[in-house]
Coordinates of C-alpha atoms and ligand atoms in Angstrom, one line a residue:
M1 CA -29.6 -37.1 74.4
L2 CA -28.2 -35.5 77.6
Q3 CA -27.0 -32.3 75.8
S4 CA -30.9 -31.6 75.0
R5 CA -31.8 -32.0 78.6
P6 CA -34.0 -28.8 79.1
P7 CA -32.4 -26.5 81.7
S8 CA -35.4 -26.4 83.9
F9 CA -35.7 -30.2 84.0
H10 CA -35.6 -31.7 87.5
F11 CA -37.0 -35.0 88.6
D12 CA -37.1 -36.3 92.2
P13 CA -37.3 -40.1 91.7
A14 CA -38.2 -40.9 95.2
R15 CA -41.3 -38.7 95.3
R16 CA -41.8 -39.0 91.6
R17 CA -42.0 -35.3 91.5
L18 CA -41.2 -33.6 88.0
Y19 CA -40.2 -29.8 87.9
L20 CA -40.3 -28.8 84.2
D21 CA -41.4 -25.6 82.8
P22 CA -43.6 -26.2 79.7
H23 CA -42.2 -22.8 78.3
D24 CA -38.8 -24.0 78.5
R25 CA -37.3 -23.5 74.9
T26 CA -35.3 -26.6 74.9
F27 CA -38.3 -28.7 75.9
F28 CA -40.9 -27.2 73.7
Q29 CA -38.6 -27.3 70.7
N30 CA -37.9 -31.1 71.3
P31 CA -39.8 -32.7 74.2
Y32 CA -38.5 -36.2 73.2
P33 CA -35.2 -36.3 75.3
A34 CA -37.2 -35.2 78.3
Y35 CA -39.5 -37.9 77.7
G36 CA -36.6 -40.4 77.1
L37 CA -35.4 -39.4 80.7
L38 CA -38.7 -39.8 82.3
H39 CA -39.3 -43.2 80.6
S40 CA -36.1 -44.4 82.1
E41 CA -37.3 -43.6 85.6
T42 CA -40.9 -44.1 85.8
S43 CA -44.3 -44.4 83.8
C44 CA -46.1 -41.8 85.9
F45 CA -44.9 -38.6 87.9
F46 CA -46.6 -35.6 89.6
W47 CA -45.8 -32.6 87.2
E48 CA -45.4 -29.8 89.8
D49 CA -45.9 -27.1 87.2
Y50 CA -49.3 -28.3 86.2
G51 CA -50.2 -29.7 89.8
F52 CA -51.4 -33.2 88.6
W53 CA -50.3 -36.9 88.1
C54 CA -49.3 -37.5 84.4
F55 CA -48.8 -40.7 82.6
I56 CA -46.5 -41.6 79.8
G57 CA -46.6 -45.3 79.5
Y58 CA -48.4 -46.5 76.2
D59 CA -50.7 -49.0 77.9
A60 CA -51.5 -46.7 80.9
V61 CA -52.5 -43.7 78.7
S62 CA -54.6 -45.9 76.4
R63 CA -56.3 -47.5 79.5
L64 CA -57.0 -44.3 81.2
L65 CA -58.4 -42.6 78.0
R66 CA -60.9 -45.4 78.1
D67 CA -61.6 -45.8 81.8
R68 CA -65.2 -44.5 82.5
R69 CA -64.3 -43.4 86.0
F70 CA -62.7 -40.5 84.4
G71 CA -64.2 -38.0 81.9
R72 CA -63.9 -34.7 80.1
E73 CA -67.0 -33.1 81.4
K74 CA -66.3 -30.9 84.4
R75 CA -67.9 -32.3 87.6
N76 CA -66.9 -31.6 91.2
T77 CA -64.7 -29.0 90.4
T78 CA -64.3 -25.5 89.2
A79 CA -60.7 -26.1 87.5
D80 CA -60.5 -26.1 83.8
S81 CA -58.3 -28.4 81.8
Q82 CA -55.4 -25.9 82.6
G83 CA -55.9 -26.2 86.3
Y84 CA -57.4 -22.6 86.5
I85 CA -59.9 -21.9 89.2
G86 CA -61.5 -18.7 89.9
D87 CA -63.9 -16.0 88.7
R88 CA -65.0 -16.8 85.0
S89 CA -67.5 -14.1 84.4
H90 CA -65.4 -12.5 81.7
L91 CA -65.4 -16.2 79.7
K92 CA -69.2 -16.2 79.5
D93 CA -69.6 -16.5 75.8
F94 CA -66.4 -18.9 75.6
D95 CA -67.8 -21.1 78.3
H96 CA -71.4 -21.0 76.8
A97 CA -70.0 -22.2 73.5
E98 CA -67.9 -25.1 75.0
K99 CA -71.0 -26.2 77.2
F100 CA -72.7 -27.9 74.4
S101 CA -69.3 -29.3 72.8
M102 CA -69.2 -33.1 72.6
L103 CA -65.6 -32.9 73.5
E104 CA -66.4 -31.5 76.9
L105 CA -69.7 -33.8 77.5
E106 CA -70.1 -37.5 78.7
P107 CA -72.8 -39.7 77.7
P108 CA -75.9 -39.6 77.0
A109 CA -75.3 -36.0 75.7
H110 CA -72.0 -37.0 74.1
T111 CA -73.6 -40.0 72.3
R112 CA -76.2 -38.0 71.0
L113 CA -74.3 -35.3 69.6
R114 CA -71.5 -37.7 68.3
T115 CA -74.0 -39.7 66.4
L116 CA -75.6 -37.0 64.7
V117 CA -72.2 -36.0 62.8
N118 CA -70.4 -39.3 62.7
R119 CA -71.9 -40.3 59.6
A120 CA -70.2 -37.6 57.6
F121 CA -66.8 -38.6 59.0
V122 CA -66.5 -42.3 58.4
S123 CA -63.9 -43.3 56.0
R124 CA -66.1 -44.2 53.1
Q125 CA -67.8 -40.7 52.9
V126 CA -64.5 -38.9 53.6
E127 CA -62.9 -41.1 50.7
R128 CA -65.2 -38.9 48.4
L129 CA -63.1 -35.9 49.1
R130 CA -59.8 -37.3 47.8
P131 CA -59.9 -35.7 44.3
R132 CA -60.9 -32.2 45.9
I133 CA -57.9 -32.5 48.4
E134 CA -55.6 -33.4 45.5
A135 CA -56.8 -30.5 43.3
L136 CA -56.5 -28.0 46.2
S137 CA -53.0 -29.2 47.2
H138 CA -51.8 -28.9 43.5
A139 CA -53.6 -25.3 43.3
L140 CA -51.8 -24.0 46.3
I141 CA -48.4 -25.3 45.0
D142 CA -49.1 -23.7 41.5
A143 CA -49.5 -20.4 43.4
F144 CA -45.9 -20.5 45.1
E145 CA -43.9 -22.9 42.7
R146 CA -42.2 -20.3 40.8
N147 CA -40.8 -18.4 43.9
G148 CA -38.4 -21.5 44.4
K149 CA -39.2 -21.4 48.2
A150 CA -42.2 -21.1 50.5
D151 CA -43.2 -21.3 54.2
L152 CA -45.2 -24.3 54.0
I153 CA -47.1 -23.7 57.2
A154 CA -48.7 -20.5 55.9
D155 CA -48.6 -21.1 52.1
F156 CA -49.6 -24.8 52.2
A157 CA -50.5 -26.7 55.6
T158 CA -52.6 -24.0 57.0
Q159 CA -55.0 -23.7 53.9
I160 CA -56.0 -27.2 53.3
P161 CA -57.8 -28.3 56.6
V162 CA -59.7 -25.0 56.9
T163 CA -60.9 -25.0 53.3
I164 CA -61.9 -28.7 53.3
I165 CA -64.0 -28.4 56.7
A166 CA -65.6 -25.0 55.5
E167 CA -66.7 -26.8 52.2
M168 CA -67.9 -29.9 54.2
L169 CA -70.0 -27.8 56.4
G170 CA -71.3 -25.6 53.9
V171 CA -69.6 -22.4 55.2
P172 CA -68.3 -19.9 52.5
T173 CA -64.5 -20.4 51.7
E174 CA -63.8 -17.0 51.6
T175 CA -64.4 -16.5 55.2
A176 CA -61.4 -18.9 55.9
P177 CA -59.1 -16.1 57.2
Q178 CA -61.9 -15.0 59.7
L179 CA -62.6 -18.5 60.8
L180 CA -58.9 -19.1 61.3
D181 CA -58.5 -16.0 63.4
W182 CA -61.5 -17.1 65.6
S183 CA -60.4 -20.5 65.9
H184 CA -56.7 -19.4 66.8
R185 CA -58.0 -16.9 69.5
M186 CA -60.2 -19.8 71.2
V187 CA -57.7 -22.4 71.1
A188 CA -55.4 -20.2 73.1
M189 CA -57.6 -21.0 76.1
Y190 CA -56.2 -24.5 76.2
M191 CA -52.4 -23.2 76.4
H192 CA -50.5 -23.1 79.8
G193 CA -49.8 -19.6 81.3
R194 CA -52.4 -18.1 79.2
S195 CA -53.1 -14.3 80.1
R196 CA -56.1 -12.2 80.9
Q197 CA -55.7 -10.6 77.5
S198 CA -55.9 -14.0 75.7
E199 CA -59.0 -15.0 77.7
D200 CA -60.6 -11.6 76.8
S201 CA -59.8 -12.3 73.2
A202 CA -60.9 -15.9 73.3
N203 CA -64.2 -14.8 74.8
A204 CA -64.7 -12.2 72.1
A205 CA -63.9 -14.6 69.4
A206 CA -66.4 -17.3 70.8
A207 CA -69.1 -14.6 70.6
E208 CA -68.2 -13.4 67.3
F209 CA -68.1 -16.8 66.0
S210 CA -71.2 -17.9 67.4
G211 CA -72.9 -14.7 65.9
F212 CA -71.6 -15.5 62.5
L213 CA -72.8 -19.1 62.8
R214 CA -76.3 -18.2 64.2
D215 CA -76.8 -15.6 61.3
Y216 CA -75.5 -17.9 58.8
A217 CA -77.5 -21.0 59.8
G218 CA -80.5 -18.7 60.0
R219 CA -80.2 -17.8 56.4
R220 CA -79.5 -21.4 55.4
R221 CA -82.5 -22.9 56.9
A222 CA -84.5 -21.4 54.0
A223 CA -82.3 -23.1 51.5
P224 CA -80.6 -26.5 52.6
A225 CA -78.1 -28.1 50.6
D226 CA -75.9 -31.2 50.5
D227 CA -73.7 -30.3 53.5
L228 CA -73.0 -31.0 57.1
L229 CA -74.7 -27.7 58.2
S230 CA -78.2 -28.7 56.5
L231 CA -77.8 -32.2 58.1
L232 CA -77.5 -30.5 61.6
L233 CA -80.3 -27.9 60.6
A234 CA -82.5 -31.0 59.7
A235 CA -81.7 -32.6 63.3
E236 CA -82.3 -29.2 64.8
A237 CA -85.7 -29.0 63.0
D238 CA -86.6 -32.6 64.4
G239 CA -86.9 -30.8 67.8
A240 CA -85.6 -33.5 70.3
K241 CA -82.5 -34.1 68.4
L242 CA -80.5 -30.9 68.4
S243 CA -80.9 -27.4 69.9
E244 CA -79.7 -24.3 68.2
D245 CA -76.9 -23.9 71.0
E246 CA -75.7 -27.3 70.1
L247 CA -75.7 -26.7 66.5
I248 CA -73.6 -23.7 66.7
T249 CA -71.2 -25.4 68.9
T250 CA -70.9 -28.4 67.0
A251 CA -69.9 -26.2 63.9
I252 CA -67.4 -24.5 65.8
L253 CA -65.8 -27.4 67.2
L254 CA -65.6 -29.2 63.7
L255 CA -64.0 -25.9 62.4
N256 CA -61.7 -25.6 65.3
A257 CA -60.6 -29.1 65.8
G258 CA -60.8 -29.8 62.1
H259 CA -57.7 -27.7 61.2
E260 CA -55.4 -26.8 64.2
A261 CA -54.1 -30.3 64.7
T262 CA -54.1 -31.0 61.0
V263 CA -52.1 -28.0 60.1
H264 CA -49.4 -28.8 62.6
Q265 CA -49.1 -32.5 61.8
T266 CA -48.6 -31.7 58.1
G267 CA -45.8 -29.4 59.2
N268 CA -44.3 -32.0 61.6
A269 CA -44.5 -34.8 59.1
V270 CA -42.6 -32.6 56.4
K271 CA -40.0 -31.8 59.0
T272 CA -39.8 -35.6 60.0
I273 CA -39.2 -36.7 56.7
L274 CA -36.7 -34.1 55.7
E275 CA -34.6 -34.8 58.8
S276 CA -34.8 -38.5 58.4
G277 CA -33.2 -38.4 54.9
S278 CA -35.5 -40.9 53.7
D279 CA -36.3 -41.0 49.6
P280 CA -39.9 -39.5 49.3
A281 CA -40.0 -41.7 46.2
V282 CA -40.0 -44.8 48.4
L283 CA -42.0 -43.3 51.3
F284 CA -44.9 -42.4 48.8
A285 CA -44.4 -45.2 46.1
D286 CA -47.9 -46.6 46.4
P287 CA -51.1 -46.2 48.5
E288 CA -49.8 -48.7 51.2
S289 CA -46.4 -47.0 51.5
T290 CA -48.0 -43.8 51.8
A291 CA -50.4 -44.8 54.5
R292 CA -47.6 -46.4 56.5
T293 CA -45.4 -43.3 56.0
V294 CA -48.3 -41.1 57.3
E295 CA -48.8 -43.3 60.4
E296 CA -45.3 -43.3 61.4
C297 CA -45.1 -39.3 61.0
I298 CA -48.4 -39.2 63.3
R299 CA -46.6 -41.5 65.9
Y300 CA -43.3 -40.0 65.5
D301 CA -44.0 -36.1 66.1
A302 CA -47.8 -35.8 67.1
P303 CA -49.3 -32.2 67.2
L304 CA -51.2 -32.8 70.5
H305 CA -49.2 -33.8 73.5
M306 CA -51.5 -33.8 76.5
F307 CA -55.2 -34.1 77.3
T308 CA -56.6 -34.3 80.7
R309 CA -59.5 -36.2 82.3
Y310 CA -61.5 -35.4 85.5
A311 CA -61.7 -38.4 88.2
Y312 CA -65.6 -38.9 88.9
E313 CA -65.1 -41.0 92.0
D314 CA -62.4 -41.9 94.5
I315 CA -59.8 -43.9 92.4
D316 CA -56.9 -45.8 93.6
L317 CA -54.5 -46.1 90.7
G318 CA -51.9 -48.0 92.8
E319 CA -48.3 -46.9 93.5
G320 CA -49.6 -44.6 96.0
I321 CA -51.8 -42.6 93.5
R322 CA -55.1 -41.9 95.0
L323 CA -57.6 -39.4 93.4
K324 CA -60.5 -37.6 94.7
P325 CA -63.8 -36.5 92.5
G326 CA -62.6 -33.6 90.7
D327 CA -58.9 -34.4 90.4
Q328 CA -57.3 -34.2 87.1
V329 CA -54.8 -36.5 85.3
G330 CA -52.5 -35.5 82.4
L331 CA -52.5 -38.2 79.4
M332 CA -49.2 -37.6 77.6
L333 CA -49.8 -38.8 74.1
G334 CA -46.6 -37.6 72.3
A335 CA -44.6 -39.3 75.3
A336 CA -46.7 -42.7 75.0
N337 CA -45.9 -42.7 71.3
H338 CA -42.2 -42.9 72.2
D339 CA -42.4 -45.4 75.0
P340 CA -39.7 -48.0 74.8
L341 CA -41.7 -50.7 76.4
A342 CA -44.3 -50.3 73.5
F343 CA -41.9 -49.6 70.6
T344 CA -38.9 -51.0 69.4
S345 CA -36.3 -48.0 68.8
P346 CA -39.0 -45.5 69.5
E347 CA -36.5 -42.6 68.5
A348 CA -36.2 -44.1 64.9
F349 CA -38.5 -43.0 62.0
Q350 CA -39.4 -46.4 60.7
P351 CA -42.5 -46.3 58.4
N352 CA -42.3 -50.2 58.2
R353 CA -41.9 -51.0 61.7
S354 CA -44.1 -54.2 62.9
D355 CA -45.3 -52.3 66.0
Q356 CA -47.1 -49.4 64.1
K357 CA -49.5 -47.8 66.4
N358 CA -50.0 -44.5 67.9
L359 CA -52.2 -42.6 70.4
S360 CA -52.1 -39.3 68.7
F361 CA -56.0 -39.5 67.9
G362 CA -56.7 -40.5 71.5
A363 CA -58.9 -43.6 72.4
G364 CA -62.2 -44.5 73.9
I365 CA -65.4 -42.7 73.4
H366 CA -63.6 -39.2 72.6
F367 CA -61.4 -40.9 70.0
C368 CA -60.7 -38.2 67.2
I369 CA -64.1 -38.2 65.0
G370 CA -61.8 -36.6 62.3
A371 CA -59.1 -39.2 62.2
P372 CA -60.2 -40.7 58.5
L373 CA -60.3 -37.0 57.3
A374 CA -57.0 -35.9 58.8
R375 CA -55.3 -39.3 57.6
L376 CA -56.7 -38.7 54.1
E377 CA -55.7 -35.0 53.9
L378 CA -52.1 -35.9 55.2
Q379 CA -51.7 -38.7 52.9
V380 CA -52.8 -36.7 49.8
A381 CA -51.2 -33.4 50.6
L382 CA -47.9 -35.1 51.6
K383 CA -47.8 -37.1 48.3
V384 CA -48.6 -34.3 46.1
L385 CA -46.0 -32.2 47.9
F386 CA -43.1 -34.7 47.5
D387 CA -44.2 -35.6 44.1
R388 CA -44.0 -32.0 42.9
F389 CA -40.8 -31.4 44.7
P390 CA -38.6 -34.4 45.0
T391 CA -35.7 -32.2 46.0
L392 CA -37.4 -30.4 48.7
R393 CA -35.0 -29.2 51.6
F394 CA -34.9 -26.8 54.6
K395 CA -34.3 -23.3 53.7
D396 CA -34.1 -22.3 57.4
G397 CA -34.0 -24.5 60.5
P398 CA -37.8 -25.0 61.6
V399 CA -38.8 -23.5 64.9
Y400 CA -41.6 -24.8 67.0
R401 CA -44.0 -22.5 68.9
D402 CA -44.0 -21.9 72.4
T403 CA -47.2 -23.8 73.0
Y404 CA -46.2 -27.3 74.5
H405 CA -49.4 -29.1 74.2
F406 CA -50.0 -27.9 70.6
H407 CA -46.7 -29.0 69.4
G408 CA -46.4 -27.4 65.9
L409 CA -44.1 -25.2 63.8
E410 CA -44.1 -21.4 63.7
R411 CA -42.8 -21.6 60.2
L412 CA -41.5 -24.2 57.9
D413 CA -39.1 -22.6 55.3
V414 CA -38.2 -24.7 52.4
E415 CA -36.9 -24.5 48.9
W416 CA -36.3 -26.8 46.1
Ligands
HEM501 C1 -53.9 -34.8 62.8 C2 -54.9 -34.4 63.1 C3 -55.8 -34.5 64.2 C4 -55.3 -35.0 65.5 C5 -53.8 -35.4 66.0 C6 -56.5 -35.2 66.4 C7 -56.5 -35.4 67.8 C8 -57.5 -35.6 68.5 C9 -57.4 -36.1 69.8 C10 -56.3 -36.7 70.7 C11 -58.8 -36.2 70.2 C12 -59.4 -36.7 71.5 C13 -59.3 -35.7 72.6 C14 -59.3 -36.3 74.1 O1 -59.6 -37.7 74.0 O2 -59.5 -35.5 75.0 C15 -59.6 -35.6 69.1 C16 -61.0 -35.3 69.4 C17 -61.9 -34.8 68.2 N1 -61.5 -34.4 67.1 FE1 -59.5 -34.6 66.4 N2 -57.5 -34.7 65.7 C18 -57.0 -34.2 64.5 C19 -57.9 -33.9 63.2 C20 -59.3 -33.7 63.3 C21 -60.1 -33.1 62.2 C22 -59.8 -33.2 60.8 C23 -61.5 -33.1 62.8 C24 -62.8 -32.8 62.2 C25 -63.1 -32.6 61.1 C26 -61.4 -33.4 64.3 C27 -62.2 -33.3 65.1 C28 -62.4 -34.0 66.4 C29 -63.7 -33.9 67.3 C30 -64.9 -33.3 67.0 C31 -63.2 -34.5 68.4 C32 -64.1 -34.6 69.7 C33 -64.7 -36.1 69.7 C34 -65.4 -36.5 70.9 O3 -65.4 -36.0 71.8 O4 -66.1 -37.5 70.7 N3 -60.1 -33.8 64.6 N4 -58.9 -35.2 68.2

């Protein structure tokens, strides 16, 4: 473990101060050794590079995600989730799109928005998509099988979530490349150390994406269909239930949240399985084994490593941590999934572990609404992939992107 200690890592145990550059290559390529060092010292620390207290204990992260004295909605502060304060006039369109997002709101607005779409995402509704996800996975593999090699991020993982969520919403799948481009540019706003250029790009993407959906929804009002956009349009027609701005933002949120994390969880899962040396025939032998394998992949190498919450009142968390309204805390999902107090041998990939659980989808009122869909996509896509290529192996070493929060691979070059 020590040889993977990130060069920029420095922990002051007396003051519980962490100095660690999230762009340190050793860290973002493999954050787990640093998490291991931290777990051996403490369950919370002040991360100087972010400027707030962070929590890595499984129980503490789970508890704080549910603690209603905290929330995601920005109150008593102008700092955003990356700690940025200052003029945001160039982010007008981005902020306007975010303003109506259930992910950035607390009750009662959050409850109303979430209830409207929740029905479409419950397990029994989502289960109906299984044959479609299976057929899509096979079709994608058919297209590259003869090459004997593929970049599974671009050729496989990226294609499935965007196609499925576009079909669910009722947005033409031919627009997928454009949707991906808008989404990538908007999601860049949540990266540490973003530039003015990426902010301008995110703002332009938000304006274009909103314009596209406004225009598309306008045309669809006349011809409703059996899809999520029509459901939202019906709620909008009801007046009190949903405004047009909320409708546009909800569609953007589902398209953005619906694919980015799933793409990277798919890549991370393939990498985990190949590195573990496990036999895919055993891992995916039946639905029960498949579900356990996917759950362990989700725990072992999660795609989203940190979410923040704002304090809404004076809060004394003990151990000398006193927060004022507007202060932020960092809740480290990937680190909590490797807490030695919560898991036996957290660094071992063990689909049959008796302590199977994870915080990768969050907890509390913002718990991922897409979790049943993400699980289904992963179970189906990974099983099809390993059934078709039982001898799948790395062609080149996988490399993670320099985006610590969004822990995902740049490419995943494999052969068979
Ligand atoms: C492996 C894939 C996924 C992971 C790891 C993931 C993770 C998360 C996490 C951690 C949160 C909570 C954030 C917080 O508490 O601050 C969240 C919220 C959310 N996710 Fe996912 N997600 C995934 C896939 C999806 C999919 C497929 C969809 C939709 C189609 C989706 C839609 C959402 C939405 C709408 C929210 C906001 C819920 C709310 O605020 O009430 N996610 N997700």
